Structure formats: C-alpha cells, structure tokens
Coordinates of C-alpha atoms in Angstrom, one line a residue:
M174 CA 0.0 0.0 0.0
G175 CA 1.4 3.4 -0.9
A176 CA 2.3 6.0 1.6
G177 CA -0.5 8.4 0.5
S178 CA -3.3 5.9 0.2
G179 CA -5.9 5.7 2.9
P180 CA -8.0 2.7 4.1
R181 CA -10.4 1.3 1.6
P182 CA -14.1 1.9 2.3
A183 CA -15.9 -1.1 3.8
P184 CA -18.0 -2.9 1.3
E185 CA -21.7 -2.2 1.5
R186 CA -23.6 -4.7 3.7
R187 CA -26.4 -5.9 1.5
H188 CA -29.6 -7.7 2.5
R189 CA -29.4 -11.4 2.8
L190 CA -31.7 -12.0 -0.2
L191 CA -29.4 -10.0 -2.4
R192 CA -26.4 -11.9 -1.2
W193 CA -28.3 -15.1 -2.0
G194 CA -28.9 -13.8 -5.6
L195 CA -32.6 -13.1 -5.0
P196 CA -33.4 -9.5 -6.1
R197 CA -37.0 -8.6 -5.8
D198 CA -39.0 -7.7 -8.9
P199 CA -40.3 -4.1 -8.5
R200 CA -43.5 -5.2 -10.2
A201 CA -44.0 -8.2 -7.9
S202 CA -46.7 -6.5 -5.8
E203 CA -48.8 -5.9 -9.0
H204 CA -48.4 -9.5 -10.0
L205 CA -49.4 -10.8 -6.6
L206 CA -52.4 -8.4 -6.4
G207 CA -53.4 -9.7 -9.8
F208 CA -53.0 -13.3 -8.6
V209 CA -55.3 -12.6 -5.6
V210 CA -57.9 -10.7 -7.7
V211 CA -58.1 -13.5 -10.3
T212 CA -58.4 -16.0 -7.4
V213 CA -61.3 -14.1 -5.9
L214 CA -63.0 -13.7 -9.3
T215 CA -62.6 -17.4 -10.0
I216 CA -64.2 -18.4 -6.7
A217 CA -67.1 -16.0 -7.2
V218 CA -67.7 -17.1 -10.8
T219 CA -67.3 -20.8 -10.0
R220 CA -69.8 -20.7 -7.0
G221 CA -72.2 -18.5 -9.0
L222 CA -72.2 -20.9 -12.0
L223 CA -72.6 -24.0 -9.9
Q224 CA -75.5 -22.4 -8.1
L225 CA -77.2 -21.4 -11.3
T226 CA -76.7 -24.8 -12.9
G227 CA -77.8 -26.9 -9.9
F228 CA -74.3 -28.1 -9.0
P229 CA -73.8 -30.6 -11.8
Q230 CA -71.2 -33.5 -11.5
I231 CA -68.8 -34.1 -14.4
G232 CA -68.0 -37.7 -14.8
G233 CA -70.7 -40.4 -14.5
E234 CA -70.6 -44.1 -13.6
G235 CA -69.6 -43.3 -10.1
L236 CA -66.9 -40.7 -11.0
H237 CA -66.9 -37.0 -10.2
V238 CA -64.2 -34.8 -11.8
A239 CA -64.0 -32.2 -9.1
H240 CA -62.8 -28.7 -10.2
V241 CA -60.0 -28.9 -7.6
L242 CA -58.3 -31.2 -10.2
W243 CA -58.6 -28.5 -12.9
G244 CA -57.2 -26.1 -10.4
G245 CA -54.2 -28.3 -9.8
L246 CA -53.7 -28.6 -13.5
L247 CA -53.7 -24.8 -14.1
M248 CA -51.3 -24.3 -11.1
A249 CA -49.0 -26.8 -12.8
V250 CA -49.3 -24.9 -16.0
A251 CA -48.3 -21.7 -14.1
V252 CA -45.2 -23.5 -12.7
V253 CA -44.2 -24.9 -16.1
L254 CA -44.5 -21.4 -17.6
A255 CA -42.4 -19.8 -14.8
V256 CA -39.5 -22.3 -15.1
S257 CA -39.6 -22.4 -18.9
F258 CA -39.1 -18.8 -20.0
A259 CA -36.6 -16.1 -19.1
G260 CA -37.5 -12.5 -18.8
P261 CA -40.5 -10.6 -17.3
V262 CA -43.1 -11.2 -20.1
V263 CA -44.2 -14.5 -18.7
R264 CA -44.9 -13.4 -15.1
P265 CA -48.3 -11.9 -15.7
L266 CA -49.4 -15.1 -17.4
V267 CA -48.1 -17.1 -14.4
A268 CA -50.1 -14.9 -12.0
F269 CA -53.2 -15.2 -14.3
F270 CA -53.2 -19.0 -14.7
G271 CA -52.0 -19.5 -11.1
G272 CA -54.8 -17.3 -9.8
I273 CA -57.5 -19.3 -11.8
G274 CA -55.9 -22.6 -10.6
F275 CA -55.6 -21.5 -7.0
G276 CA -59.2 -20.2 -7.0
L277 CA -60.5 -23.6 -8.3
F278 CA -58.4 -25.4 -5.8
I279 CA -59.3 -23.5 -2.7
D280 CA -63.0 -23.2 -3.6
E281 CA -63.3 -26.9 -2.5
V282 CA -61.5 -26.4 0.8
G283 CA -64.6 -27.5 2.7
K284 CA -64.4 -31.0 1.2
F285 CA -60.9 -31.5 2.7
L286 CA -61.8 -30.2 6.2
T287 CA -64.9 -32.3 6.8
H288 CA -65.5 -36.1 7.2
D289 CA -68.4 -36.1 4.8
N290 CA -66.6 -34.0 2.0
D291 CA -69.0 -31.1 2.6
Y292 CA -68.6 -28.5 -0.2
F293 CA -71.1 -26.2 1.7
F294 CA -69.1 -26.2 4.9
S295 CA -70.2 -22.8 6.3
P296 CA -66.7 -21.6 7.5
A297 CA -65.2 -22.4 4.0
P298 CA -65.7 -18.9 2.5
M299 CA -64.1 -17.3 5.6
I300 CA -61.2 -19.7 5.4
M301 CA -60.6 -18.8 1.7
Y302 CA -60.7 -15.1 2.5
V303 CA -58.4 -15.3 5.5
T304 CA -56.0 -17.3 3.3
L305 CA -55.9 -14.6 0.7
V306 CA -55.5 -11.9 3.3
L307 CA -52.5 -13.8 4.7
V308 CA -51.1 -14.0 1.1
M309 CA -51.3 -10.2 0.8
L310 CA -49.9 -9.6 4.2
A311 CA -46.9 -11.9 3.4
A312 CA -46.5 -10.0 0.0
D313 CA -46.5 -6.7 1.9
A314 CA -43.9 -8.0 4.4
L315 CA -41.7 -9.1 1.5
H316 CA -42.2 -6.2 -0.9
G317 CA -43.7 -3.3 1.0
R318 CA -41.7 -2.9 4.2
R319 CA -38.2 -2.4 2.7
A320 CA -37.3 0.0 -0.1
H321 CA -35.8 -1.6 -3.2
H322 CA -32.0 -1.5 -3.5
P323 CA -30.6 0.1 -6.7
T324 CA -29.3 -3.3 -7.7
E325 CA -32.8 -4.6 -7.7
Y326 CA -33.9 -1.9 -10.1
L327 CA -30.9 -2.6 -12.3
A328 CA -31.6 -6.3 -12.2
A329 CA -35.2 -5.6 -13.3
A330 CA -34.0 -3.4 -16.2
A331 CA -31.5 -6.1 -17.2
D332 CA -34.4 -8.6 -17.0
H333 CA -36.3 -6.6 -19.6
A334 CA -33.2 -6.6 -21.7
V335 CA -33.1 -10.4 -21.6
A336 CA -36.6 -10.4 -23.2
G337 CA -35.5 -7.8 -25.7
L338 CA -32.4 -9.8 -26.8
A339 CA -34.7 -12.5 -28.2
G340 CA -37.6 -10.5 -29.7
G341 CA -36.9 -6.8 -29.4
L342 CA -38.6 -4.3 -27.1
T343 CA -42.0 -2.6 -27.5
H344 CA -42.2 1.1 -26.8
E345 CA -44.0 0.5 -23.5
R346 CA -41.5 -2.1 -22.3
R347 CA -38.5 0.0 -23.3
A348 CA -40.0 2.9 -21.3
V349 CA -40.4 0.7 -18.3
A350 CA -36.8 -0.6 -18.6
E351 CA -35.4 2.9 -18.9
E352 CA -37.4 4.0 -15.8
L353 CA -36.0 1.0 -13.9
L354 CA -32.5 1.8 -15.2
G355 CA -32.8 5.4 -14.0
K356 CA -33.6 4.1 -10.4
G357 CA -30.6 1.7 -10.5
R358 CA -27.9 4.0 -11.9
E359 CA -26.0 3.9 -8.6
A360 CA -25.5 0.1 -9.0
P361 CA -22.4 -1.4 -10.7
G362 CA -23.1 -2.4 -14.3
A363 CA -25.6 0.4 -15.0
A364 CA -23.6 1.8 -17.9
E365 CA -23.3 -1.7 -19.5
T366 CA -27.0 -2.3 -19.0
E367 CA -27.8 1.0 -20.6
A368 CA -25.6 0.3 -23.6
L369 CA -27.2 -3.1 -24.0
L370 CA -30.7 -1.6 -24.0
R371 CA -29.6 0.9 -26.7
R372 CA -28.5 -2.0 -28.9
I373 CA -31.8 -3.9 -28.7
P374 CA -34.1 -3.2 -31.7
D375 CA -37.7 -2.0 -31.5
D376 CA -40.4 -4.6 -32.0
D377 CA -44.2 -4.0 -31.6
A378 CA -45.1 -7.7 -31.1
E379 CA -45.6 -9.0 -27.5
I380 CA -47.9 -11.5 -25.9
L381 CA -51.1 -10.2 -24.3
D382 CA -50.8 -9.3 -20.7
P383 CA -54.4 -9.9 -19.3
L384 CA -53.6 -8.4 -15.9
D385 CA -52.1 -5.2 -17.3
S386 CA -54.9 -4.7 -19.8
A387 CA -57.5 -4.9 -17.0
S388 CA -55.5 -2.7 -14.7
R389 CA -55.1 -0.1 -17.4
R390 CA -58.8 0.1 -17.8
M391 CA -59.4 0.3 -14.1
R392 CA -56.7 3.1 -13.7
A393 CA -58.4 5.0 -16.5
I394 CA -61.7 4.8 -14.6
F395 CA -60.2 5.9 -11.4
R396 CA -58.3 8.8 -13.0
A397 CA -61.5 9.9 -14.6
V398 CA -63.1 10.0 -11.2
V399 CA -60.3 12.0 -9.6
T400 CA -59.8 14.4 -12.4
R401 CA -63.4 15.4 -12.2
R402 CA -62.9 16.0 -8.5
W403 CA -65.3 13.3 -7.6
A404 CA -62.8 11.5 -5.4
T405 CA -64.2 12.7 -2.0
R406 CA -67.8 12.1 -3.0
T407 CA -67.1 8.7 -4.5
T408 CA -65.0 7.6 -1.5
T409 CA -67.7 8.8 0.9
A410 CA -70.5 7.1 -1.0
L411 CA -68.6 3.8 -1.3
L412 CA -67.7 3.7 2.4
A413 CA -71.3 4.5 3.3
V414 CA -72.6 1.7 1.1
V415 CA -70.1 -0.8 2.5
A416 CA -70.9 0.2 6.1
A417 CA -74.7 0.1 5.4
G418 CA -74.4 -3.3 3.7
T419 CA -72.4 -4.6 6.7
L420 CA -75.0 -3.4 9.2
A421 CA -77.9 -4.8 7.1
T422 CA -76.2 -8.2 6.9
V423 CA -75.6 -8.3 10.6
V424 CA -79.1 -7.2 11.5
G425 CA -80.5 -9.8 9.0
S426 CA -78.6 -12.6 10.7
W427 CA -78.9 -11.4 14.3
G428 CA -80.4 -14.0 16.6
Q429 CA -80.9 -14.4 20.3
D430 CA -77.4 -15.7 20.7
P431 CA -75.2 -13.7 18.2
G432 CA -71.9 -15.3 17.3
W433 CA -68.5 -13.9 17.0
G434 CA -69.1 -13.0 13.3
E435 CA -71.9 -10.6 14.1
I436 CA -70.0 -9.0 17.1
G437 CA -66.7 -8.8 15.2
A438 CA -68.4 -7.2 12.2
L439 CA -70.0 -4.5 14.4
A440 CA -66.8 -3.8 16.3
S441 CA -64.8 -3.5 13.1
V442 CA -67.4 -1.3 11.5
G443 CA -66.9 1.0 14.5
L444 CA -63.2 1.1 14.0
S445 CA -63.6 1.7 10.2
L446 CA -66.1 4.6 10.8
G447 CA -63.7 6.1 13.4
A448 CA -60.9 6.2 10.9
G449 CA -63.3 7.5 8.3
V450 CA -64.5 10.4 10.5
R451 CA -60.9 11.3 11.3
G452 CA -60.2 11.4 7.5
W453 CA -63.2 13.5 6.7
A454 CA -62.3 16.0 9.5
L455 CA -58.9 16.5 7.9
L456 CA -60.2 17.1 4.4
G457 CA -60.3 20.9 4.8
T458 CA -56.7 21.2 6.2
D459 CA -54.6 18.3 4.9
R460 CA -56.1 16.4 2.0
Y461 CA -53.3 13.9 1.7
R462 CA -53.4 12.9 5.4
A463 CA -57.2 12.8 5.1
F464 CA -57.0 10.2 2.3
Q465 CA -54.4 8.2 4.3
W466 CA -57.0 7.9 7.1
L467 CA -59.7 7.0 4.6
R468 CA -57.4 4.3 3.3
R469 CA -57.0 3.0 6.8
A470 CA -60.8 2.8 7.1
V471 CA -60.9 0.6 4.0
L472 CA -58.1 -1.6 5.2
V473 CA -59.9 -2.2 8.5
N474 CA -62.9 -3.3 6.4
L475 CA -60.8 -5.6 4.3
L476 CA -58.7 -7.1 7.1
L477 CA -61.4 -7.4 9.8
T478 CA -65.0 -6.7 8.7
Q479 CA -64.9 -8.9 5.6
V480 CA -63.5 -11.8 7.6
A481 CA -66.6 -11.7 9.9
L482 CA -69.0 -11.1 7.0
F483 CA -67.7 -14.1 5.1
R484 CA -68.5 -16.2 8.2
I485 CA -72.1 -14.8 8.2
E486 CA -73.2 -14.4 4.6
P487 CA -70.6 -15.1 1.8
W488 CA -72.5 -13.5 -1.1
P489 CA -73.0 -10.1 0.5
A490 CA -69.5 -10.3 1.8
T491 CA -68.2 -10.9 -1.8
L492 CA -70.1 -7.7 -3.0
G493 CA -68.7 -5.8 -0.1
L494 CA -65.2 -7.0 -0.9
F495 CA -65.4 -5.7 -4.5
L496 CA -66.8 -2.3 -3.3
A497 CA -64.0 -2.0 -0.7
L498 CA -61.4 -2.7 -3.4
A499 CA -63.0 -0.1 -5.7
T500 CA -62.8 2.4 -2.8
L501 CA -59.2 1.6 -2.3
G502 CA -58.6 2.2 -6.0
V503 CA -60.2 5.6 -5.9
I504 CA -58.2 6.6 -2.8
G505 CA -55.0 5.4 -4.4
A506 CA -55.7 7.4 -7.5
E507 CA -56.4 10.5 -5.5
K508 CA -53.2 10.1 -3.5
Y509 CA -51.2 9.7 -6.7
R510 CA -52.8 12.9 -8.1
L511 CA -51.9 14.8 -5.0
E512 CA -48.3 13.5 -5.1
R513 CA -48.0 14.5 -8.8
L514 CA -49.2 18.0 -7.9
H515 CA -46.5 18.3 -5.2
Q516 CA -49.1 19.1 -2.6
V517 CA -47.3 16.8 -0.1
E518 CA -43.8 15.7 0.6
V519 CA -43.3 12.1 -0.4

C-alpha cells in the first residue's frame, strides 16, 4: 500500500436476499395483487355458475371430476411457464393462470376439512378469504416494508433486456426498462445495461398481458373519477354503502345468541367509521393525510370486517369486498394525483 493511500471503504452490507442472488421484482406487488384478484373472481364465478346450474357433476358411472383437479392442472401450467421462459413477459401469465388454478383449488377447501366432504361447509368462505389476506400480508412484508435497492432496479432493467435480446422491445416495455435503469444507476453495471438496452431493436409484437390490460382500464376509470374532483364524494359514497351493507347483513342474521361473526363485524365497522371520521375531519386542512386515514378505514374493512362477513353471509361479503377494493382504487388514484401536484412531501 502506498504512503499516501488511505484505508479502503468497507463494502456495503447488502440484504441477505441480495447476497443469495434473489433480487425482488419491483412489479411483484402488481403480479401478486393480480393473482389474488383473479383467485377471488374465479371463486365467485365458480360458485355462481354452480348455483345457477344446480351443482352438476362431471363424470358419471360413479366418477366425479372435481374442479379442484382443474385447479391443480392450471397451477402446474403456471409453474411450467415460470420455469420455462426467461424475462418478465411470462410473469403476468403465471399470475393469471396460477390465480385461476388456486381459485378452483381453494374453492373446494370445505371438502378437505370435513369427514363427509361437505362443499357447503359454512366456514369455508371465511377460510378462503383469510388465506388470501395472509397472502397479501406476506407479500406486503416481503415487498412493502423495505425499499428496493438500486441493484434490484438494475436487475429488473436487465431482465427486460433479456426479453428484448430475443424479440426486441415494444415502446412501452422500453420505457419501463429505462425507468428502472434510472432508479438503478448507482449500482455497478448500470452503464453496461444502458448500452445493452440501446442495442436492442424495437419490435411491436408482444404476448397479451391480461392483468395489465385490465389494470389499465381500471386506472383510466379511477383517473376519470379524480380528475373530475369526484374522489371525495365517490369515496364517501362507497364507504357509506359498505358500512350500510355490513349493518344490514348483521341485522338480518342477528339471533338471540349472536356469534363472533356478528359481534366482530359490528366492532370492526366502528373502527372503520372512526378512521373515516378522522379522515373527513382533515379534508379541509390536509387532503393527503385525510386520504391516508380513509385508506386505513378501507383496510380495516378488508382485514377485519370482511372476515366476519364471510363467516355470516358469503355473497353479501363478496359484493362488499369488491366495493371496498373499488374504494381503495379511488383513494390510491387521488393520493397519486396529490403527489403529482407536489401538494405533499413524499
């Protein structure tokens, strides 16, 4: 070591997942949300069709081809797709087929928890819902609690380049890759990744992304709501409908000896309304904080109220679930608008 040289800086201590070679995909939360939404839609459509058609049995001669088997097959298709193709293009299809498969699989959970294979086991809808809530909480713990490292953004940009090396890049995918590259410029290899992206030709052909197509339409609807300044009214109306629906369901099922479902639903509605009142009180002074509180009101509904409702009446609970998700979408769009207008520090 030369006389004028100082000590070398200590190498950066990276998270264990990065040291194991497991960078997180910045779009993983979108894929997981899509997986859960497709699962819920599959369960709702399956139960609705079975009820409308009188619960037919496919098979005959003593056989019954349960739809749990089709669910297992589609989950296997998702795994085969995931391990067969490199790059990010296949991941939405994995989430889509995996969501359908998991929905068909978990819809028959009642048969596997009862001695008499009871598809109509009353706690089954609640078990399905709690399972999906746990999936989302696990996803939040993995992807929402710790900011992405620059190397993760750079790895994601390079992942897009992997797809482009074989078939070129569409304008939209190149824009996504360049955005990720911008967030990962501090990581070693950024210049080489940028040079690689520049060498990849344009190509307008790409497999359909069903989740992205649906989410774009939903975002367009939500942006239309907030650009017309309907966000407050829409959020208030949806929260009021969800609360009224919950109370109507509880009153309709209330007996001389109410169970934990009814009591839990009422208690959680109180918590949700408390958070909502706090949000409405802040609308005149701090709109961003107000919508944070309104978001908490919806999350209480999703994480607590809906669990109790699925134990009481699954179909009204399913409707309440979709209304709560729509409310969350409106709130998210309004927060995004406020952030873009630099009305808050983020």
